[in-house]
JSON list of C-alpha atoms in Angstrom, two decimals:
[
{"chain": "A", "resi": 1, "resn": "MET", "atom": "CA", "xyz": [-19.87, -6.52, 52.50]},
{"chain": "A", "resi": 2, "resn": "ILE", "atom": "CA", "xyz": [-17.31, -3.79, 53.43]},
{"chain": "A", "resi": 3, "resn": "ASN", "atom": "CA", "xyz": [-13.85, -4.89, 52.93]},
{"chain": "A", "resi": 4, "resn": "ILE", "atom": "CA", "xyz": [-11.77, -4.19, 55.90]},
{"chain": "A", "resi": 5, "resn": "SER", "atom": "CA", "xyz": [-8.18, -2.41, 56.14]},
{"chain": "A", "resi": 6, "resn": "VAL", "atom": "CA", "xyz": [-5.30, -2.60, 58.52]},
{"chain": "A", "resi": 7, "resn": "GLY", "atom": "CA", "xyz": [-1.70, -1.45, 58.54]},
{"chain": "A", "resi": 8, "resn": "TYR", "atom": "CA", "xyz": [1.20, -3.44, 59.57]},
{"chain": "A", "resi": 9, "resn": "ASN", "atom": "CA", "xyz": [2.24, -2.18, 62.27]},
{"chain": "A", "resi": 10, "resn": "ASN", "atom": "CA", "xyz": [5.72, -4.35, 62.09]},
{"chain": "A", "resi": 11, "resn": "THR", "atom": "CA", "xyz": [4.76, -7.04, 64.78]},
{"chain": "A", "resi": 12, "resn": "GLY", "atom": "CA", "xyz": [4.66, -10.45, 62.16]},
{"chain": "A", "resi": 13, "resn": "GLN", "atom": "CA", "xyz": [3.12, -12.49, 63.26]},
{"chain": "A", "resi": 14, "resn": "GLU", "atom": "CA", "xyz": [1.64, -11.37, 66.14]},
{"chain": "A", "resi": 15, "resn": "PHE", "atom": "CA", "xyz": [-0.56, -8.94, 63.88]},
{"chain": "A", "resi": 16, "resn": "PHE", "atom": "CA", "xyz": [-1.23, -11.20, 61.59]},
{"chain": "A", "resi": 17, "resn": "ASP", "atom": "CA", "xyz": [-2.92, -14.10, 64.18]},
{"chain": "A", "resi": 18, "resn": "LEU", "atom": "CA", "xyz": [-4.79, -10.74, 65.89]},
{"chain": "A", "resi": 19, "resn": "VAL", "atom": "CA", "xyz": [-6.03, -9.53, 62.54]},
{"chain": "A", "resi": 20, "resn": "SER", "atom": "CA", "xyz": [-7.41, -12.61, 60.72]},
{"chain": "A", "resi": 21, "resn": "LYS", "atom": "CA", "xyz": [-9.76, -13.32, 63.89]},
{"chain": "A", "resi": 22, "resn": "TYR", "atom": "CA", "xyz": [-11.40, -10.08, 62.24]},
{"chain": "A", "resi": 23, "resn": "LYS", "atom": "CA", "xyz": [-11.72, -11.24, 58.83]},
{"chain": "A", "resi": 24, "resn": "VAL", "atom": "CA", "xyz": [-9.82, -8.99, 57.53]},
{"chain": "A", "resi": 25, "resn": "ASN", "atom": "CA", "xyz": [-9.58, -8.50, 54.36]},
{"chain": "A", "resi": 26, "resn": "SER", "atom": "CA", "xyz": [-6.44, -6.51, 53.19]},
{"chain": "A", "resi": 27, "resn": "TYR", "atom": "CA", "xyz": [-3.50, -4.63, 55.41]},
{"chain": "A", "resi": 28, "resn": "TYR", "atom": "CA", "xyz": [-0.98, -2.61, 53.61]},
{"chain": "A", "resi": 29, "resn": "PHE", "atom": "CA", "xyz": [2.92, -2.11, 54.72]},
{"chain": "A", "resi": 30, "resn": "ASN", "atom": "CA", "xyz": [5.67, -0.23, 53.35]},
{"chain": "A", "resi": 31, "resn": "PRO", "atom": "CA", "xyz": [10.17, -1.78, 54.68]},
{"chain": "A", "resi": 32, "resn": "ILE", "atom": "CA", "xyz": [11.09, 1.47, 53.65]},
{"chain": "A", "resi": 33, "resn": "ARG", "atom": "CA", "xyz": [9.63, 4.04, 55.13]},
{"chain": "A", "resi": 34, "resn": "ASP", "atom": "CA", "xyz": [7.80, 4.15, 58.65]},
{"chain": "A", "resi": 35, "resn": "ILE", "atom": "CA", "xyz": [5.34, 7.11, 59.60]},
{"chain": "A", "resi": 36, "resn": "ASN", "atom": "CA", "xyz": [8.63, 9.47, 60.24]},
{"chain": "A", "resi": 37, "resn": "GLU", "atom": "CA", "xyz": [11.37, 7.44, 59.86]},
{"chain": "A", "resi": 38, "resn": "TYR", "atom": "CA", "xyz": [13.35, 5.23, 56.76]},
{"chain": "A", "resi": 39, "resn": "LEU", "atom": "CA", "xyz": [13.61, 1.80, 57.99]},
{"chain": "A", "resi": 40, "resn": "ASP", "atom": "CA", "xyz": [15.61, -0.98, 57.80]},
{"chain": "A", "resi": 41, "resn": "PRO", "atom": "CA", "xyz": [14.48, -3.54, 55.61]},
{"chain": "A", "resi": 42, "resn": "ARG", "atom": "CA", "xyz": [16.72, -6.28, 55.84]},
{"chain": "A", "resi": 43, "resn": "SER", "atom": "CA", "xyz": [15.00, -5.94, 59.22]},
{"chain": "A", "resi": 44, "resn": "PHE", "atom": "CA", "xyz": [12.18, -5.86, 58.00]},
{"chain": "A", "resi": 45, "resn": "TYR", "atom": "CA", "xyz": [12.08, -8.54, 55.80]},
{"chain": "A", "resi": 46, "resn": "LYS", "atom": "CA", "xyz": [13.20, -10.43, 58.09]},
{"chain": "A", "resi": 47, "resn": "LYS", "atom": "CA", "xyz": [10.25, -10.12, 60.30]},
{"chain": "A", "resi": 48, "resn": "ILE", "atom": "CA", "xyz": [7.71, -10.22, 57.68]},
{"chain": "A", "resi": 49, "resn": "LYS", "atom": "CA", "xyz": [8.63, -12.85, 55.07]},
{"chain": "A", "resi": 50, "resn": "ASP", "atom": "CA", "xyz": [7.97, -15.70, 56.82]},
{"chain": "A", "resi": 51, "resn": "CYS", "atom": "CA", "xyz": [4.66, -14.55, 58.08]},
{"chain": "A", "resi": 52, "resn": "ASN", "atom": "CA", "xyz": [1.57, -16.94, 58.28]},
{"chain": "A", "resi": 53, "resn": "THR", "atom": "CA", "xyz": [-1.04, -14.19, 56.26]},
{"chain": "A", "resi": 54, "resn": "PHE", "atom": "CA", "xyz": [-3.83, -16.45, 56.25]},
{"chain": "A", "resi": 55, "resn": "GLY", "atom": "CA", "xyz": [-4.62, -14.97, 52.87]},
{"chain": "A", "resi": 56, "resn": "ILE", "atom": "CA", "xyz": [-5.30, -11.74, 53.86]},
{"chain": "A", "resi": 57, "resn": "GLN", "atom": "CA", "xyz": [-4.60, -9.09, 51.59]},
{"chain": "A", "resi": 58, "resn": "GLY", "atom": "CA", "xyz": [-1.10, -6.79, 50.86]},
{"chain": "A", "resi": 59, "resn": "ASN", "atom": "CA", "xyz": [0.02, -3.58, 49.42]},
{"chain": "A", "resi": 60, "resn": "LEU", "atom": "CA", "xyz": [2.29, -2.03, 49.28]},
{"chain": "A", "resi": 61, "resn": "MET", "atom": "CA", "xyz": [2.96, 1.34, 49.91]},
{"chain": "A", "resi": 62, "resn": "PHE", "atom": "CA", "xyz": [5.39, 4.09, 47.81]},
{"chain": "A", "resi": 63, "resn": "ASN", "atom": "CA", "xyz": [3.52, 6.91, 48.72]},
{"chain": "A", "resi": 64, "resn": "TRP", "atom": "CA", "xyz": [5.09, 9.57, 48.37]},
{"chain": "A", "resi": 65, "resn": "SER", "atom": "CA", "xyz": [5.74, 12.95, 45.50]},
{"chain": "A", "resi": 66, "resn": "ASP", "atom": "CA", "xyz": [9.10, 11.38, 44.31]},
{"chain": "A", "resi": 67, "resn": "ALA", "atom": "CA", "xyz": [8.51, 7.34, 45.06]},
{"chain": "A", "resi": 68, "resn": "CYS", "atom": "CA", "xyz": [8.62, 7.06, 41.51]},
{"chain": "A", "resi": 69, "resn": "SER", "atom": "CA", "xyz": [13.57, 8.32, 41.44]},
{"chain": "A", "resi": 70, "resn": "PHE", "atom": "CA", "xyz": [13.38, 6.61, 44.25]},
{"chain": "A", "resi": 71, "resn": "LEU", "atom": "CA", "xyz": [11.59, 2.91, 42.42]},
{"chain": "A", "resi": 72, "resn": "LYS", "atom": "CA", "xyz": [14.09, 4.13, 40.24]},
{"chain": "A", "resi": 73, "resn": "LYS", "atom": "CA", "xyz": [17.33, 3.85, 42.25]},
{"chain": "A", "resi": 74, "resn": "LYS", "atom": "CA", "xyz": [20.01, 1.07, 41.83]},
{"chain": "A", "resi": 75, "resn": "GLY", "atom": "CA", "xyz": [18.50, -2.81, 43.94]},
{"chain": "A", "resi": 76, "resn": "ILE", "atom": "CA", "xyz": [15.41, -0.36, 45.24]},
{"chain": "A", "resi": 77, "resn": "GLU", "atom": "CA", "xyz": [13.74, -2.57, 41.56]},
{"chain": "A", "resi": 78, "resn": "ASP", "atom": "CA", "xyz": [14.72, -6.29, 42.88]},
{"chain": "A", "resi": 79, "resn": "PHE", "atom": "CA", "xyz": [14.40, -5.13, 46.59]},
{"chain": "A", "resi": 80, "resn": "THR", "atom": "CA", "xyz": [9.93, -4.57, 45.56]},
{"chain": "A", "resi": 81, "resn": "ARG", "atom": "CA", "xyz": [9.62, -7.39, 43.63]},
{"chain": "A", "resi": 82, "resn": "LEU", "atom": "CA", "xyz": [10.98, -9.61, 46.42]},
{"chain": "A", "resi": 83, "resn": "TYR", "atom": "CA", "xyz": [7.85, -8.09, 48.23]},
{"chain": "A", "resi": 84, "resn": "ILE", "atom": "CA", "xyz": [5.79, -8.93, 45.06]},
{"chain": "A", "resi": 85, "resn": "ASN", "atom": "CA", "xyz": [7.09, -12.68, 44.66]},
{"chain": "A", "resi": 86, "resn": "GLN", "atom": "CA", "xyz": [7.06, -13.22, 47.90]},
{"chain": "A", "resi": 87, "resn": "ILE", "atom": "CA", "xyz": [4.18, -15.93, 47.81]},
{"chain": "A", "resi": 88, "resn": "ASN", "atom": "CA", "xyz": [2.68, -16.07, 51.81]},
{"chain": "A", "resi": 89, "resn": "LEU", "atom": "CA", "xyz": [3.00, -11.84, 51.10]},
{"chain": "A", "resi": 90, "resn": "ASN", "atom": "CA", "xyz": [-0.20, -11.98, 49.08]},
{"chain": "A", "resi": 91, "resn": "VAL", "atom": "CA", "xyz": [0.51, -8.77, 48.00]},
{"chain": "A", "resi": 92, "resn": "VAL", "atom": "CA", "xyz": [-1.97, -7.48, 44.99]},
{"chain": "A", "resi": 93, "resn": "SER", "atom": "CA", "xyz": [-2.22, -4.09, 45.03]},
{"chain": "A", "resi": 94, "resn": "ALA", "atom": "CA", "xyz": [-0.23, -0.87, 45.69]},
{"chain": "A", "resi": 95, "resn": "THR", "atom": "CA", "xyz": [-0.67, 2.87, 47.20]},
{"chain": "A", "resi": 96, "resn": "VAL", "atom": "CA", "xyz": [0.79, 6.01, 44.68]},
{"chain": "A", "resi": 97, "resn": "MET", "atom": "CA", "xyz": [0.77, 9.45, 45.06]},
{"chain": "A", "resi": 98, "resn": "ASN", "atom": "CA", "xyz": [1.09, 10.02, 40.46]},
{"chain": "A", "resi": 99, "resn": "GLN", "atom": "CA", "xyz": [1.06, 8.03, 37.51]},
{"chain": "A", "resi": 100, "resn": "LYS", "atom": "CA", "xyz": [4.72, 8.41, 36.41]},
{"chain": "A", "resi": 101, "resn": "THR", "atom": "CA", "xyz": [4.55, 5.96, 39.99]},
{"chain": "A", "resi": 102, "resn": "ILE", "atom": "CA", "xyz": [2.23, 3.90, 38.76]},
{"chain": "A", "resi": 103, "resn": "ASP", "atom": "CA", "xyz": [3.56, 3.35, 35.39]},
{"chain": "A", "resi": 104, "resn": "ILE", "atom": "CA", "xyz": [7.57, 2.05, 36.92]},
{"chain": "A", "resi": 105, "resn": "MET", "atom": "CA", "xyz": [5.68, 0.06, 39.09]},
{"chain": "A", "resi": 106, "resn": "LYS", "atom": "CA", "xyz": [3.36, -1.45, 36.36]},
{"chain": "A", "resi": 107, "resn": "GLU", "atom": "CA", "xyz": [6.74, -2.77, 34.86]},
{"chain": "A", "resi": 108, "resn": "ILE", "atom": "CA", "xyz": [8.01, -4.73, 37.47]},
{"chain": "A", "resi": 109, "resn": "ASP", "atom": "CA", "xyz": [3.75, -6.19, 37.52]},
{"chain": "A", "resi": 110, "resn": "PRO", "atom": "CA", "xyz": [1.05, -5.38, 36.19]},
{"chain": "A", "resi": 111, "resn": "THR", "atom": "CA", "xyz": [-1.06, -6.85, 37.70]},
{"chain": "A", "resi": 112, "resn": "LEU", "atom": "CA", "xyz": [-0.85, -4.42, 40.57]},
{"chain": "A", "resi": 113, "resn": "LYS", "atom": "CA", "xyz": [-4.41, -2.43, 41.63]},
{"chain": "A", "resi": 114, "resn": "PHE", "atom": "CA", "xyz": [-3.29, 1.40, 42.18]},
{"chain": "A", "resi": 115, "resn": "HIS", "atom": "CA", "xyz": [-4.83, 3.13, 45.22]},
{"chain": "A", "resi": 116, "resn": "ILE", "atom": "CA", "xyz": [-4.64, 6.82, 44.96]},
{"chain": "A", "resi": 117, "resn": "SER", "atom": "CA", "xyz": [-3.17, 8.03, 48.74]},
{"chain": "A", "resi": 118, "resn": "ILE", "atom": "CA", "xyz": [-4.23, 10.58, 50.68]},
{"chain": "A", "resi": 119, "resn": "LYS", "atom": "CA", "xyz": [-1.52, 12.41, 49.54]},
{"chain": "A", "resi": 120, "resn": "ALA", "atom": "CA", "xyz": [-3.26, 13.31, 46.83]},
{"chain": "A", "resi": 121, "resn": "ASN", "atom": "CA", "xyz": [-5.77, 15.29, 47.77]},
{"chain": "A", "resi": 122, "resn": "ILE", "atom": "CA", "xyz": [-8.21, 14.12, 45.42]},
{"chain": "A", "resi": 123, "resn": "ASP", "atom": "CA", "xyz": [-11.12, 16.82, 46.65]},
{"chain": "A", "resi": 124, "resn": "ASN", "atom": "CA", "xyz": [-12.62, 16.86, 42.99]},
{"chain": "A", "resi": 125, "resn": "VAL", "atom": "CA", "xyz": [-12.53, 14.24, 40.43]},
{"chain": "A", "resi": 126, "resn": "ASP", "atom": "CA", "xyz": [-10.77, 16.75, 38.11]},
{"chain": "A", "resi": 127, "resn": "LYS", "atom": "CA", "xyz": [-7.62, 15.95, 40.12]},
{"chain": "A", "resi": 128, "resn": "LEU", "atom": "CA", "xyz": [-7.72, 12.68, 38.44]},
{"chain": "A", "resi": 129, "resn": "LYS", "atom": "CA", "xyz": [-6.84, 13.75, 35.17]},
{"chain": "A", "resi": 130, "resn": "ASP", "atom": "CA", "xyz": [-3.91, 13.65, 36.09]},
{"chain": "A", "resi": 131, "resn": "PHE", "atom": "CA", "xyz": [-3.92, 9.53, 36.63]},
{"chain": "A", "resi": 132, "resn": "ASN", "atom": "CA", "xyz": [-4.64, 6.04, 33.10]},
{"chain": "A", "resi": 133, "resn": "ILE", "atom": "CA", "xyz": [-8.26, 6.34, 35.15]},
{"chain": "A", "resi": 134, "resn": "LYS", "atom": "CA", "xyz": [-8.30, 2.70, 34.45]},
{"chain": "A", "resi": 135, "resn": "ASP", "atom": "CA", "xyz": [-4.74, 2.37, 35.88]},
{"chain": "A", "resi": 136, "resn": "ILE", "atom": "CA", "xyz": [-6.99, 2.61, 39.35]},
{"chain": "A", "resi": 137, "resn": "TYR", "atom": "CA", "xyz": [-8.54, 0.94, 41.53]},
{"chain": "A", "resi": 138, "resn": "CYS", "atom": "CA", "xyz": [-9.78, 3.38, 44.53]},
{"chain": "A", "resi": 139, "resn": "VAL", "atom": "CA", "xyz": [-8.80, 6.08, 45.93]},
{"chain": "A", "resi": 140, "resn": "ASN", "atom": "CA", "xyz": [-8.56, 8.20, 49.90]},
{"chain": "A", "resi": 141, "resn": "ILE", "atom": "CA", "xyz": [-10.43, 10.23, 50.44]},
{"chain": "A", "resi": 142, "resn": "PRO", "atom": "CA", "xyz": [-9.23, 13.17, 52.16]},
{"chain": "A", "resi": 143, "resn": "THR", "atom": "CA", "xyz": [-10.07, 13.93, 55.71]},
{"chain": "A", "resi": 144, "resn": "ASN", "atom": "CA", "xyz": [-12.80, 17.25, 54.74]},
{"chain": "A", "resi": 145, "resn": "GLU", "atom": "CA", "xyz": [-13.99, 15.14, 52.60]},
{"chain": "A", "resi": 146, "resn": "LEU", "atom": "CA", "xyz": [-15.14, 11.61, 54.38]},
{"chain": "A", "resi": 147, "resn": "PHE", "atom": "CA", "xyz": [-18.84, 13.14, 54.13]},
{"chain": "A", "resi": 148, "resn": "ASN", "atom": "CA", "xyz": [-18.96, 13.84, 50.47]},
{"chain": "A", "resi": 149, "resn": "LEU", "atom": "CA", "xyz": [-21.15, 12.30, 49.47]},
{"chain": "A", "resi": 150, "resn": "GLY", "atom": "CA", "xyz": [-21.64, 13.46, 45.65]},
{"chain": "A", "resi": 151, "resn": "LEU", "atom": "CA", "xyz": [-17.44, 13.48, 45.44]},
{"chain": "A", "resi": 152, "resn": "MET", "atom": "CA", "xyz": [-18.00, 9.88, 46.54]},
{"chain": "A", "resi": 153, "resn": "LYS", "atom": "CA", "xyz": [-20.37, 9.22, 44.10]},
{"chain": "A", "resi": 154, "resn": "GLN", "atom": "CA", "xyz": [-18.03, 10.93, 41.09]},
{"chain": "A", "resi": 155, "resn": "ILE", "atom": "CA", "xyz": [-15.10, 9.01, 41.70]},
{"chain": "A", "resi": 156, "resn": "ARG", "atom": "CA", "xyz": [-17.69, 5.57, 41.92]},
{"chain": "A", "resi": 157, "resn": "ASP", "atom": "CA", "xyz": [-19.67, 6.57, 38.36]},
{"chain": "A", "resi": 158, "resn": "LEU", "atom": "CA", "xyz": [-15.91, 6.24, 37.26]},
{"chain": "A", "resi": 159, "resn": "GLY", "atom": "CA", "xyz": [-15.66, 2.36, 37.71]},
{"chain": "A", "resi": 160, "resn": "VAL", "atom": "CA", "xyz": [-13.30, 3.50, 40.93]},
{"chain": "A", "resi": 161, "resn": "LYS", "atom": "CA", "xyz": [-13.53, 2.76, 44.30]},
{"chain": "A", "resi": 162, "resn": "THR", "atom": "CA", "xyz": [-14.17, 4.60, 47.60]},
{"chain": "A", "resi": 163, "resn": "LYS", "atom": "CA", "xyz": [-11.90, 3.87, 50.47]},
{"chain": "A", "resi": 164, "resn": "SER", "atom": "CA", "xyz": [-12.62, 6.24, 54.36]},
{"chain": "A", "resi": 165, "resn": "ILE", "atom": "CA", "xyz": [-10.62, 6.48, 56.58]},
{"chain": "A", "resi": 166, "resn": "PRO", "atom": "CA", "xyz": [-12.67, 6.94, 60.17]},
{"chain": "A", "resi": 167, "resn": "ASN", "atom": "CA", "xyz": [-9.35, 6.84, 62.47]},
{"chain": "A", "resi": 168, "resn": "ILE", "atom": "CA", "xyz": [-6.38, 9.22, 61.64]},
{"chain": "A", "resi": 169, "resn": "GLY", "atom": "CA", "xyz": [-3.01, 9.69, 63.40]},
{"chain": "A", "resi": 170, "resn": "CYS", "atom": "CA", "xyz": [-3.03, 13.21, 63.62]},
{"chain": "A", "resi": 171, "resn": "ILE", "atom": "CA", "xyz": [-4.25, 15.15, 65.79]},
{"chain": "A", "resi": 172, "resn": "SER", "atom": "CA", "xyz": [-8.14, 17.89, 65.21]},
{"chain": "A", "resi": 173, "resn": "GLN", "atom": "CA", "xyz": [-7.16, 20.47, 61.97]},
{"chain": "A", "resi": 174, "resn": "CYS", "atom": "CA", "xyz": [-3.95, 19.32, 60.98]},
{"chain": "A", "resi": 175, "resn": "PRO", "atom": "CA", "xyz": [-3.66, 21.96, 58.10]},
{"chain": "A", "resi": 176, "resn": "TYR", "atom": "CA", "xyz": [-0.71, 19.47, 56.59]},
{"chain": "A", "resi": 177, "resn": "ASP", "atom": "CA", "xyz": [-3.98, 16.04, 57.80]},
{"chain": "A", "resi": 178, "resn": "ASN", "atom": "CA", "xyz": [-5.53, 16.32, 53.85]},
{"chain": "A", "resi": 179, "resn": "LYS", "atom": "CA", "xyz": [-1.79, 15.65, 52.52]},
{"chain": "A", "resi": 180, "resn": "HIS", "atom": "CA", "xyz": [-0.85, 12.61, 54.13]},
{"chain": "A", "resi": 181, "resn": "GLY", "atom": "CA", "xyz": [-3.26, 11.05, 57.11]},
{"chain": "A", "resi": 182, "resn": "ASN", "atom": "CA", "xyz": [-0.05, 10.31, 59.31]},
{"chain": "A", "resi": 183, "resn": "CYS", "atom": "CA", "xyz": [1.06, 13.95, 60.44]},
{"chain": "A", "resi": 184, "resn": "GLN", "atom": "CA", "xyz": [5.13, 13.97, 59.73]},
{"chain": "A", "resi": 185, "resn": "LEU", "atom": "CA", "xyz": [5.63, 17.34, 61.87]},
{"chain": "A", "resi": 186, "resn": "GLN", "atom": "CA", "xyz": [5.36, 16.38, 65.79]},
{"chain": "A", "resi": 187, "resn": "CYS", "atom": "CA", "xyz": [1.95, 17.03, 66.13]},
{"chain": "A", "resi": 188, "resn": "TYR", "atom": "CA", "xyz": [0.83, 13.57, 65.72]},
{"chain": "A", "resi": 189, "resn": "LEU", "atom": "CA", "xyz": [-1.23, 11.49, 69.06]},
{"chain": "A", "resi": 190, "resn": "ASP", "atom": "CA", "xyz": [0.17, 10.21, 71.11]},
{"chain": "A", "resi": 191, "resn": "GLU", "atom": "CA", "xyz": [2.21, 6.15, 70.14]},
{"chain": "A", "resi": 192, "resn": "ASN", "atom": "CA", "xyz": [-1.27, 4.43, 71.93]},
{"chain": "A", "resi": 193, "resn": "THR", "atom": "CA", "xyz": [-3.87, 6.75, 70.04]},
{"chain": "A", "resi": 194, "resn": "SER", "atom": "CA", "xyz": [-4.94, 7.83, 67.82]},
{"chain": "A", "resi": 195, "resn": "ARG", "atom": "CA", "xyz": [-8.04, 10.51, 66.30]},
{"chain": "A", "resi": 196, "resn": "GLN", "atom": "CA", "xyz": [-11.81, 9.22, 65.45]},
{"chain": "A", "resi": 197, "resn": "VAL", "atom": "CA", "xyz": [-13.26, 10.87, 62.52]},
{"chain": "A", "resi": 198, "resn": "TYR", "atom": "CA", "xyz": [-16.51, 9.26, 62.60]},
{"chain": "A", "resi": 199, "resn": "LYS", "atom": "CA", "xyz": [-18.20, 5.51, 64.88]},
{"chain": "A", "resi": 200, "resn": "LYS", "atom": "CA", "xyz": [-19.81, 2.75, 63.16]},
{"chain": "A", "resi": 201, "resn": "GLN", "atom": "CA", "xyz": [-22.58, 3.71, 63.67]},
{"chain": "A", "resi": 202, "resn": "ASP", "atom": "CA", "xyz": [-22.36, 6.85, 61.73]},
{"chain": "A", "resi": 203, "resn": "PHE", "atom": "CA", "xyz": [-21.42, 5.03, 58.58]},
{"chain": "A", "resi": 204, "resn": "SER", "atom": "CA", "xyz": [-24.93, 4.79, 56.97]},
{"chain": "A", "resi": 205, "resn": "LYS", "atom": "CA", "xyz": [-24.48, 8.01, 56.51]},
{"chain": "A", "resi": 206, "resn": "PHE", "atom": "CA", "xyz": [-22.55, 7.32, 53.17]},
{"chain": "A", "resi": 207, "resn": "ASN", "atom": "CA", "xyz": [-25.75, 5.48, 51.63]},
{"chain": "A", "resi": 208, "resn": "GLY", "atom": "CA", "xyz": [-23.27, 2.86, 50.69]},
{"chain": "A", "resi": 209, "resn": "LEU", "atom": "CA", "xyz": [-21.44, 4.90, 48.89]},
{"chain": "A", "resi": 210, "resn": "VAL", "atom": "CA", "xyz": [-17.29, 3.56, 51.26]},
{"chain": "A", "resi": 211, "resn": "ASP", "atom": "CA", "xyz": [-16.10, 0.23, 49.47]},
{"chain": "A", "resi": 212, "resn": "ILE", "atom": "CA", "xyz": [-13.25, 0.02, 51.76]},
{"chain": "A", "resi": 213, "resn": "ILE", "atom": "CA", "xyz": [-12.20, 1.54, 55.47]},
{"chain": "A", "resi": 214, "resn": "LYS", "atom": "CA", "xyz": [-9.17, 1.79, 56.21]},
{"chain": "A", "resi": 215, "resn": "LEU", "atom": "CA", "xyz": [-8.88, 1.45, 60.47]},
{"chain": "A", "resi": 216, "resn": "SER", "atom": "CA", "xyz": [-5.33, 1.35, 61.43]},
{"chain": "A", "resi": 217, "resn": "THR", "atom": "CA", "xyz": [-2.44, 3.73, 61.31]},
{"chain": "A", "resi": 218, "resn": "ARG", "atom": "CA", "xyz": [0.88, 2.21, 60.52]},
{"chain": "A", "resi": 219, "resn": "ASN", "atom": "CA", "xyz": [1.36, 2.86, 64.02]},
{"chain": "A", "resi": 220, "resn": "MET", "atom": "CA", "xyz": [-0.77, 1.54, 65.98]},
{"chain": "A", "resi": 221, "resn": "LYS", "atom": "CA", "xyz": [-0.86, -0.69, 68.79]},
{"chain": "A", "resi": 222, "resn": "ASN", "atom": "CA", "xyz": [-1.84, -3.93, 69.10]},
{"chain": "A", "resi": 223, "resn": "LYS", "atom": "CA", "xyz": [-3.92, -3.42, 71.71]},
{"chain": "A", "resi": 224, "resn": "GLU", "atom": "CA", "xyz": [-5.60, -0.19, 70.14]},
{"chain": "A", "resi": 225, "resn": "LEU", "atom": "CA", "xyz": [-5.93, -2.45, 66.66]},
{"chain": "A", "resi": 226, "resn": "LYS", "atom": "CA", "xyz": [-8.26, -5.42, 68.22]},
{"chain": "A", "resi": 227, "resn": "ASP", "atom": "CA", "xyz": [-10.01, -3.20, 69.96]},
{"chain": "A", "resi": 228, "resn": "ILE", "atom": "CA", "xyz": [-10.39, -0.98, 66.71]},
{"chain": "A", "resi": 229, "resn": "LEU", "atom": "CA", "xyz": [-12.05, -4.68, 65.02]},
{"chain": "A", "resi": 230, "resn": "GLU", "atom": "CA", "xyz": [-13.87, -5.21, 67.82]},
{"chain": "A", "resi": 231, "resn": "GLU", "atom": "CA", "xyz": [-15.82, -1.56, 67.32]},
{"chain": "A", "resi": 232, "resn": "TRP", "atom": "CA", "xyz": [-15.51, -3.02, 63.54]},
{"chain": "A", "resi": 233, "resn": "ARG", "atom": "CA", "xyz": [-17.16, -6.24, 63.60]},
{"chain": "A", "resi": 234, "resn": "ASN", "atom": "CA", "xyz": [-19.24, -6.90, 61.06]},
{"chain": "A", "resi": 235, "resn": "VAL", "atom": "CA", "xyz": [-19.69, -4.06, 59.95]}
]
């Protein structure tokens, strides 16, 4: 059974009521930064802290290059711990870009599972030498390597899971797409749309080498999210 992951779009209980109907396995969120701007952490926390997540697992995102330094700033580590310890949010994993961030987050919670961000651009397994392989739970496959079955097999042979992203919040052929997956250079699509890289019927081409599908970005509206979840029902 394939695991389904979706981005939390800051709509509170409405989001969780929707995704719980489609047997979504995990949601990911960043309480500090949105796609293109910093958030008010107090407002974000107020909106999510009492939500019923229906047991869906949470993934906390610190997936930018200097996140390790950011985590060391006064109060940020405690703020991060607040989310991890908020039982109803069910945070069990984190998405990061480098080993330094992993090391800091392990000090906060050594039980976290770590996903390597698409921003790390792991287009060959040699790049994983910059990480402690024992710390890695999953690798996000870069957009231009989505159908590279050889790469996915090599990653899985290391005992690491693979994550694939069929819907990208960026225009086609964006030169920065592989670095972030959500373009931050004003070439991103209208907020109510996303670019479909492949469809459900294409999924058989992966020959069982994909463990997790990330179906939506964090800026996706609930109406579009519902349509995508309907399309991918019973994958």
